[in-house]
Amino acid sequence: MSNQNMMCDLETGVCGTTEDGEMEIIDFNQSKKKIDLYYVTDPICSHCWALEPVLRRFEQQYSNYVKVHTVMGGLLEKWDGFGDTANGIAKPSDVAGHWREVGEQSRMPIDGTLWYDNPVHSSYPPSLVFKVIQKQDPTLANVFLRRIREALFAFNQNIANASVLINIVNQLNLNGEAIVKKAEQSSGQQLLNEDFELAANLGVRGFPTVILVNEENKGVKVVGARPLQTYVAALKQLLEKEELQPDLQPTLANWLKEEKLLFSKEIEVMYDIEQQDIDAFIKKELSTTRYQMKDVLGEVYLTAE
């Protein structure tokens, strides 16, 4: 700032040069606009599991721009009459190969052998439990969704079984038996039907689908698991901004403390590091943190102690 700009005008009471009047209306709403983000998904959707690393980073860094609504889509009500010709799926055992392919491509570990001997008969039971928890606590519902996906994809548990659901809900310090029982009532189905109606109104036909909608009710739809840049570009388009100000990524120590379990691919995406550098990065970032490093299906994952 030059000396001239530092001059104070006794008449206007302003130090520095300005063309502003004594009083004016300023509109700050433009910078505070929030976008509604509808994440339409299903607990047994393998591509939704593959999207986890990108979606988690997007939510961590751009939550100041968006309000996220997680919507259940109803992928599998029952096997009778179900068919996915695009992926060659007509019966439960057909899913295993498809899941294996998604897991290998995304590096989010997927076992899938349960489709041979203990297949998921429907994605509705975990979806119903999600809706019951979401009505009480949306944040905790998202934790539940994460836990059942870990159980299903990485650790090969049948999340359509009531006993598995009860155990996972109990781990959230909730009454698993009561919540699963409530989910089986007509009120639970009504909550799920509301999501199905919303998904239909949004024009969703596959999962994952992310729809961003602004205050003028204009939106951008992103179908499938896409790179981070795709979602950022959609957000810029709706906000009509060339640049955004993302939040900093959390430290790995804080993130692990919050999430309890993180897979290598998620860490790589969050911090822009290569797979071969993951060990050194973890040792550096968690030098004073107690954790366990484990392996599942050839992929490293961390758990907090």
PDB file of C-alpha atoms in Angstrom, residues 49-265:
ATOM      1  CA  TRP A  49     -17.967 -48.971  -2.388  1.00  0.00           C
ATOM      2  CA  ALA A  50     -15.457 -48.138  -5.125  1.00  0.00           C
ATOM      3  CA  LEU A  51     -16.496 -44.472  -4.883  1.00  0.00           C
ATOM      4  CA  GLU A  52     -15.773 -44.251  -1.136  1.00  0.00           C
ATOM      5  CA  PRO A  53     -12.229 -42.796  -1.411  1.00  0.00           C
ATOM      6  CA  VAL A  54     -13.308 -39.985  -3.751  1.00  0.00           C
ATOM      7  CA  LEU A  55     -16.594 -39.233  -2.015  1.00  0.00           C
ATOM      8  CA  ARG A  56     -14.933 -39.063   1.389  1.00  0.00           C
ATOM      9  CA  ARG A  57     -12.350 -36.584   0.175  1.00  0.00           C
ATOM     10  CA  PHE A  58     -15.027 -34.494  -1.533  1.00  0.00           C
ATOM     11  CA  GLU A  59     -17.072 -34.361   1.664  1.00  0.00           C
ATOM     12  CA  GLN A  60     -14.013 -33.535   3.761  1.00  0.00           C
ATOM     13  CA  GLN A  61     -12.912 -30.639   1.576  1.00  0.00           C
ATOM     14  CA  TYR A  62     -16.126 -29.220   0.123  1.00  0.00           C
ATOM     15  CA  SER A  63     -18.652 -29.627   2.945  1.00  0.00           C
ATOM     16  CA  ASN A  64     -18.757 -25.841   3.328  1.00  0.00           C
ATOM     17  CA  TYR A  65     -20.394 -25.691  -0.111  1.00  0.00           C
ATOM     18  CA  VAL A  66     -22.783 -28.643   0.055  1.00  0.00           C
ATOM     19  CA  LYS A  67     -25.392 -30.247   2.252  1.00  0.00           C
ATOM     20  CA  VAL A  68     -25.306 -34.005   1.705  1.00  0.00           C
ATOM     21  CA  HIS A  69     -28.484 -36.101   1.655  1.00  0.00           C
ATOM     22  CA  THR A  70     -27.922 -39.867   1.541  1.00  0.00           C
ATOM     23  CA  VAL A  71     -30.798 -41.594  -0.244  1.00  0.00           C
ATOM     24  CA  MET A  72     -31.443 -45.333  -0.424  1.00  0.00           C
ATOM     25  CA  GLY A  73     -32.198 -46.555  -3.938  1.00  0.00           C
ATOM     26  CA  GLY A  74     -33.388 -50.146  -3.476  1.00  0.00           C
ATOM     27  CA  LEU A  75     -31.019 -52.186  -5.632  1.00  0.00           C
ATOM     28  CA  LEU A  76     -32.276 -55.657  -4.706  1.00  0.00           C
ATOM     29  CA  GLU A  77     -35.687 -56.323  -3.182  1.00  0.00           C
ATOM     30  CA  LYS A  78     -35.501 -60.065  -3.886  1.00  0.00           C
ATOM     31  CA  TRP A  79     -33.904 -62.420  -6.378  1.00  0.00           C
ATOM     32  CA  ASP A  80     -37.176 -63.623  -7.842  1.00  0.00           C
ATOM     33  CA  GLY A  81     -37.509 -61.649 -11.068  1.00  0.00           C
ATOM     34  CA  PHE A  82     -34.214 -59.765 -10.649  1.00  0.00           C
ATOM     35  CA  GLY A  83     -31.761 -59.539 -13.525  1.00  0.00           C
ATOM     36  CA  ASP A  84     -28.814 -57.348 -14.506  1.00  0.00           C
ATOM     37  CA  THR A  85     -28.186 -58.282 -18.114  1.00  0.00           C
ATOM     38  CA  ALA A  86     -25.521 -55.588 -18.582  1.00  0.00           C
ATOM     39  CA  ASN A  87     -23.306 -57.328 -16.022  1.00  0.00           C
ATOM     40  CA  GLY A  88     -24.455 -60.867 -16.787  1.00  0.00           C
ATOM     41  CA  ILE A  89     -26.177 -61.308 -13.421  1.00  0.00           C
ATOM     42  CA  ALA A  90     -29.219 -63.575 -13.219  1.00  0.00           C
ATOM     43  CA  LYS A  91     -28.569 -65.419  -9.938  1.00  0.00           C
ATOM     44  CA  PRO A  92     -26.593 -64.768  -6.728  1.00  0.00           C
ATOM     45  CA  SER A  93     -23.450 -66.668  -7.750  1.00  0.00           C
ATOM     46  CA  ASP A  94     -23.136 -64.444 -10.831  1.00  0.00           C
ATOM     47  CA  VAL A  95     -22.402 -61.459  -8.580  1.00  0.00           C
ATOM     48  CA  ALA A  96     -19.100 -62.840  -7.264  1.00  0.00           C
ATOM     49  CA  GLY A  97     -17.168 -62.377 -10.503  1.00  0.00           C
ATOM     50  CA  HIS A  98     -18.558 -58.889 -11.063  1.00  0.00           C
ATOM     51  CA  TRP A  99     -17.619 -57.841  -7.540  1.00  0.00           C
ATOM     52  CA  ARG A 100     -14.137 -59.302  -7.910  1.00  0.00           C
ATOM     53  CA  GLU A 101     -13.622 -57.235 -11.051  1.00  0.00           C
ATOM     54  CA  VAL A 102     -14.800 -54.022  -9.351  1.00  0.00           C
ATOM     55  CA  GLY A 103     -12.553 -54.705  -6.362  1.00  0.00           C
ATOM     56  CA  GLU A 104      -9.481 -55.304  -8.501  1.00  0.00           C
ATOM     57  CA  GLN A 105     -10.101 -52.200 -10.582  1.00  0.00           C
ATOM     58  CA  SER A 106     -10.869 -49.856  -7.675  1.00  0.00           C
ATOM     59  CA  ARG A 107      -8.524 -51.424  -5.094  1.00  0.00           C
ATOM     60  CA  MET A 108     -11.270 -51.151  -2.501  1.00  0.00           C
ATOM     61  CA  PRO A 109     -11.162 -54.750  -1.224  1.00  0.00           C
ATOM     62  CA  ILE A 110     -14.104 -56.960  -2.153  1.00  0.00           C
ATOM     63  CA  ASP A 111     -14.275 -60.624  -1.185  1.00  0.00           C
ATOM     64  CA  GLY A 112     -17.634 -61.668  -2.618  1.00  0.00           C
ATOM     65  CA  THR A 113     -17.385 -65.405  -1.966  1.00  0.00           C
ATOM     66  CA  LEU A 114     -20.522 -65.207   0.183  1.00  0.00           C
ATOM     67  CA  TRP A 115     -22.486 -65.097  -3.077  1.00  0.00           C
ATOM     68  CA  TYR A 116     -21.714 -68.803  -3.506  1.00  0.00           C
ATOM     69  CA  ASP A 117     -22.729 -70.129  -0.092  1.00  0.00           C
ATOM     70  CA  ASN A 118     -24.423 -67.365   1.932  1.00  0.00           C
ATOM     71  CA  PRO A 119     -25.891 -64.892  -0.568  1.00  0.00           C
ATOM     72  CA  VAL A 120     -27.544 -61.609   0.337  1.00  0.00           C
ATOM     73  CA  HIS A 121     -31.231 -62.220  -0.347  1.00  0.00           C
ATOM     74  CA  SER A 122     -32.154 -58.517  -0.348  1.00  0.00           C
ATOM     75  CA  SER A 123     -30.586 -55.097   0.180  1.00  0.00           C
ATOM     76  CA  TYR A 124     -33.764 -53.896   1.873  1.00  0.00           C
ATOM     77  CA  PRO A 125     -32.994 -55.088   5.460  1.00  0.00           C
ATOM     78  CA  PRO A 126     -29.816 -52.959   5.821  1.00  0.00           C
ATOM     79  CA  SER A 127     -31.503 -50.088   3.960  1.00  0.00           C
ATOM     80  CA  LEU A 128     -34.419 -50.168   6.399  1.00  0.00           C
ATOM     81  CA  VAL A 129     -32.089 -50.101   9.399  1.00  0.00           C
ATOM     82  CA  PHE A 130     -30.215 -47.187   7.835  1.00  0.00           C
ATOM     83  CA  LYS A 131     -33.459 -45.221   7.491  1.00  0.00           C
ATOM     84  CA  VAL A 132     -34.487 -45.853  11.106  1.00  0.00           C
ATOM     85  CA  ILE A 133     -31.097 -44.648  12.367  1.00  0.00           C
ATOM     86  CA  GLN A 134     -31.077 -41.722   9.930  1.00  0.00           C
ATOM     87  CA  LYS A 135     -34.371 -40.458  11.336  1.00  0.00           C
ATOM     88  CA  GLN A 136     -32.738 -40.299  14.779  1.00  0.00           C
ATOM     89  CA  ASP A 137     -29.225 -39.210  13.817  1.00  0.00           C
ATOM     90  CA  PRO A 138     -28.191 -38.658  10.157  1.00  0.00           C
ATOM     91  CA  THR A 139     -24.489 -38.553  11.023  1.00  0.00           C
ATOM     92  CA  LEU A 140     -24.618 -41.864  12.866  1.00  0.00           C
ATOM     93  CA  ALA A 141     -26.604 -43.366   9.996  1.00  0.00           C
ATOM     94  CA  ASN A 142     -23.713 -42.618   7.655  1.00  0.00           C
ATOM     95  CA  VAL A 143     -21.343 -44.332  10.093  1.00  0.00           C
ATOM     96  CA  PHE A 144     -23.667 -47.343  10.064  1.00  0.00           C
ATOM     97  CA  LEU A 145     -23.658 -47.376   6.259  1.00  0.00           C
ATOM     98  CA  ARG A 146     -19.880 -47.375   6.269  1.00  0.00           C
ATOM     99  CA  ARG A 147     -19.693 -50.204   8.819  1.00  0.00           C
ATOM    100  CA  ILE A 148     -22.079 -52.486   6.939  1.00  0.00           C
ATOM    101  CA  ARG A 149     -20.128 -51.920   3.731  1.00  0.00           C
ATOM    102  CA  GLU A 150     -16.881 -52.823   5.461  1.00  0.00           C
ATOM    103  CA  ALA A 151     -18.568 -55.944   6.820  1.00  0.00           C
ATOM    104  CA  LEU A 152     -20.005 -56.951   3.453  1.00  0.00           C
ATOM    105  CA  PHE A 153     -17.305 -56.115   0.946  1.00  0.00           C
ATOM    106  CA  ALA A 154     -14.042 -56.539   2.841  1.00  0.00           C
ATOM    107  CA  PHE A 155     -15.013 -59.056   5.518  1.00  0.00           C
ATOM    108  CA  ASN A 156     -17.611 -61.119   3.646  1.00  0.00           C
ATOM    109  CA  GLN A 157     -20.500 -60.846   6.125  1.00  0.00           C
ATOM    110  CA  ASN A 158     -24.120 -61.155   5.031  1.00  0.00           C
ATOM    111  CA  ILE A 159     -25.607 -57.796   6.022  1.00  0.00           C
ATOM    112  CA  ALA A 160     -29.132 -58.956   5.192  1.00  0.00           C
ATOM    113  CA  ASN A 161     -29.019 -61.207   8.268  1.00  0.00           C
ATOM    114  CA  ALA A 162     -30.616 -59.712  11.363  1.00  0.00           C
ATOM    115  CA  SER A 163     -27.859 -61.001  13.663  1.00  0.00           C
ATOM    116  CA  VAL A 164     -25.163 -59.218  11.631  1.00  0.00           C
ATOM    117  CA  LEU A 165     -27.168 -55.989  11.584  1.00  0.00           C
ATOM    118  CA  ILE A 166     -27.841 -56.145  15.321  1.00  0.00           C
ATOM    119  CA  ASN A 167     -24.145 -56.618  16.053  1.00  0.00           C
ATOM    120  CA  ILE A 168     -23.108 -53.657  13.885  1.00  0.00           C
ATOM    121  CA  VAL A 169     -25.770 -51.377  15.387  1.00  0.00           C
ATOM    122  CA  ASN A 170     -24.697 -52.410  18.894  1.00  0.00           C
ATOM    123  CA  GLN A 171     -21.147 -51.321  18.053  1.00  0.00           C
ATOM    124  CA  LEU A 172     -22.534 -47.813  17.496  1.00  0.00           C
ATOM    125  CA  ASN A 173     -23.749 -47.801  21.115  1.00  0.00           C
ATOM    126  CA  LEU A 174     -27.354 -48.176  20.001  1.00  0.00           C
ATOM    127  CA  ASN A 175     -29.864 -50.903  20.820  1.00  0.00           C
ATOM    128  CA  GLY A 176     -29.387 -53.156  17.824  1.00  0.00           C
ATOM    129  CA  GLU A 177     -32.241 -55.528  18.562  1.00  0.00           C
ATOM    130  CA  ALA A 178     -34.751 -52.702  19.060  1.00  0.00           C
ATOM    131  CA  ILE A 179     -33.677 -50.829  15.931  1.00  0.00           C
ATOM    132  CA  VAL A 180     -33.713 -53.899  13.686  1.00  0.00           C
ATOM    133  CA  LYS A 181     -37.155 -54.783  15.029  1.00  0.00           C
ATOM    134  CA  LYS A 182     -38.376 -51.244  14.345  1.00  0.00           C
ATOM    135  CA  ALA A 183     -36.952 -51.410  10.827  1.00  0.00           C
ATOM    136  CA  GLU A 184     -39.124 -54.450  10.126  1.00  0.00           C
ATOM    137  CA  GLN A 185     -42.314 -52.543  10.942  1.00  0.00           C
ATOM    138  CA  SER A 186     -44.463 -50.672   8.430  1.00  0.00           C
ATOM    139  CA  SER A 187     -43.075 -47.330   9.632  1.00  0.00           C
ATOM    140  CA  GLY A 188     -39.611 -48.421   8.514  1.00  0.00           C
ATOM    141  CA  GLN A 189     -40.893 -49.388   5.084  1.00  0.00           C
ATOM    142  CA  GLN A 190     -42.621 -46.012   4.809  1.00  0.00           C
ATOM    143  CA  LEU A 191     -39.313 -44.229   5.398  1.00  0.00           C
ATOM    144  CA  LEU A 192     -37.666 -46.354   2.730  1.00  0.00           C
ATOM    145  CA  ASN A 193     -40.518 -45.762   0.284  1.00  0.00           C
ATOM    146  CA  GLU A 194     -40.009 -42.018   0.695  1.00  0.00           C
ATOM    147  CA  ASP A 195     -36.408 -42.465  -0.443  1.00  0.00           C
ATOM    148  CA  PHE A 196     -37.521 -44.549  -3.419  1.00  0.00           C
ATOM    149  CA  GLU A 197     -39.962 -41.812  -4.408  1.00  0.00           C
ATOM    150  CA  LEU A 198     -37.280 -39.141  -4.081  1.00  0.00           C
ATOM    151  CA  ALA A 199     -34.839 -41.180  -6.171  1.00  0.00           C
ATOM    152  CA  ALA A 200     -37.501 -41.634  -8.854  1.00  0.00           C
ATOM    153  CA  ASN A 201     -38.292 -37.911  -8.875  1.00  0.00           C
ATOM    154  CA  LEU A 202     -34.586 -37.190  -9.284  1.00  0.00           C
ATOM    155  CA  GLY A 203     -34.531 -39.468 -12.319  1.00  0.00           C
ATOM    156  CA  VAL A 204     -32.110 -41.977 -10.809  1.00  0.00           C
ATOM    157  CA  ARG A 205     -31.806 -45.312 -12.587  1.00  0.00           C
ATOM    158  CA  GLY A 206     -28.465 -46.633 -11.362  1.00  0.00           C
ATOM    159  CA  PHE A 207     -26.039 -46.392  -8.476  1.00  0.00           C
ATOM    160  CA  PRO A 208     -24.091 -44.514  -7.419  1.00  0.00           C
ATOM    161  CA  THR A 209     -25.757 -41.341  -8.634  1.00  0.00           C
ATOM    162  CA  VAL A 210     -24.799 -37.947  -7.245  1.00  0.00           C
ATOM    163  CA  ILE A 211     -27.109 -35.042  -8.019  1.00  0.00           C
ATOM    164  CA  LEU A 212     -26.184 -31.497  -7.058  1.00  0.00           C
ATOM    165  CA  VAL A 213     -29.028 -28.963  -6.955  1.00  0.00           C
ATOM    166  CA  ASN A 214     -28.735 -25.207  -6.396  1.00  0.00           C
ATOM    167  CA  GLU A 215     -31.220 -22.758  -4.898  1.00  0.00           C
ATOM    168  CA  GLU A 216     -32.731 -22.101  -8.326  1.00  0.00           C
ATOM    169  CA  ASN A 217     -33.549 -25.819  -8.519  1.00  0.00           C
ATOM    170  CA  LYS A 218     -31.060 -26.374 -11.318  1.00  0.00           C
ATOM    171  CA  GLY A 219     -28.889 -29.432 -11.033  1.00  0.00           C
ATOM    172  CA  VAL A 220     -26.065 -31.554 -12.357  1.00  0.00           C
ATOM    173  CA  LYS A 221     -26.250 -35.350 -12.341  1.00  0.00           C
ATOM    174  CA  VAL A 222     -23.129 -37.518 -12.096  1.00  0.00           C
ATOM    175  CA  VAL A 223     -23.732 -41.233 -12.647  1.00  0.00           C
ATOM    176  CA  GLY A 224     -21.219 -43.898 -11.661  1.00  0.00           C
ATOM    177  CA  ALA A 225     -17.989 -43.758  -9.670  1.00  0.00           C
ATOM    178  CA  ARG A 226     -16.064 -40.809 -11.134  1.00  0.00           C
ATOM    179  CA  PRO A 227     -12.805 -38.993 -10.291  1.00  0.00           C
ATOM    180  CA  LEU A 228     -12.786 -36.185  -7.732  1.00  0.00           C
ATOM    181  CA  GLN A 229     -12.391 -33.566 -10.458  1.00  0.00           C
ATOM    182  CA  THR A 230     -15.786 -34.513 -11.914  1.00  0.00           C
ATOM    183  CA  TYR A 231     -17.646 -33.645  -8.709  1.00  0.00           C
ATOM    184  CA  VAL A 232     -15.622 -30.467  -8.182  1.00  0.00           C
ATOM    185  CA  ALA A 233     -16.391 -29.374 -11.752  1.00  0.00           C
ATOM    186  CA  ALA A 234     -20.112 -29.988 -11.178  1.00  0.00           C
ATOM    187  CA  LEU A 235     -19.978 -27.899  -8.013  1.00  0.00           C
ATOM    188  CA  LYS A 236     -18.186 -25.054  -9.797  1.00  0.00           C
ATOM    189  CA  GLN A 237     -20.764 -25.137 -12.564  1.00  0.00           C
ATOM    190  CA  LEU A 238     -23.688 -24.774 -10.173  1.00  0.00           C
ATOM    191  CA  LEU A 239     -22.005 -22.087  -8.083  1.00  0.00           C
ATOM    192  CA  GLU A 240     -20.855 -20.296 -11.243  1.00  0.00           C
ATOM    193  CA  LYS A 241     -17.344 -20.043  -9.850  1.00  0.00           C
ATOM    194  CA  GLU A 242     -14.057 -20.663 -11.596  1.00  0.00           C
ATOM    195  CA  GLU A 243     -12.259 -21.431  -8.346  1.00  0.00           C
ATOM    196  CA  LEU A 244     -13.359 -22.865  -5.009  1.00  0.00           C
ATOM    197  CA  GLN A 245     -11.686 -22.737  -1.609  1.00  0.00           C
ATOM    198  CA  PRO A 246     -11.555 -26.327  -0.346  1.00  0.00           C
ATOM    199  CA  ASP A 247     -10.888 -27.073   3.296  1.00  0.00           C
ATOM    200  CA  LEU A 248      -7.559 -28.648   4.151  1.00  0.00           C
ATOM    201  CA  GLN A 249      -7.483 -32.413   4.436  1.00  0.00           C
ATOM    202  CA  PRO A 250      -7.491 -33.662   8.026  1.00  0.00           C
ATOM    203  CA  THR A 251      -4.276 -35.074   9.406  1.00  0.00           C
ATOM    204  CA  LEU A 252      -4.107 -38.836   9.037  1.00  0.00           C
ATOM    205  CA  ALA A 253      -4.011 -39.193  12.830  1.00  0.00           C
ATOM    206  CA  ASN A 254      -7.236 -37.222  13.271  1.00  0.00           C
ATOM    207  CA  TRP A 255      -8.937 -38.906  10.335  1.00  0.00           C
ATOM    208  CA  LEU A 256      -8.120 -42.392  11.595  1.00  0.00           C
ATOM    209  CA  LYS A 257      -9.316 -41.465  15.081  1.00  0.00           C
ATOM    210  CA  GLU A 258     -12.624 -40.340  13.586  1.00  0.00           C
ATOM    211  CA  GLU A 259     -13.137 -43.158  11.088  1.00  0.00           C
ATOM    212  CA  LYS A 260     -11.643 -46.102  13.057  1.00  0.00           C
ATOM    213  CA  LEU A 261     -10.713 -47.984   9.861  1.00  0.00           C
ATOM    214  CA  LEU A 262      -9.119 -46.745   6.647  1.00  0.00           C
ATOM    215  CA  PHE A 263      -8.024 -48.635   3.561  1.00  0.00           C
ATOM    216  CA  SER A 264      -4.832 -47.850   1.691  1.00  0.00           C
ATOM    217  CA  LYS A 265      -6.675 -46.601  -1.395  1.00  0.00           C
TER     218      LYS A 265
END
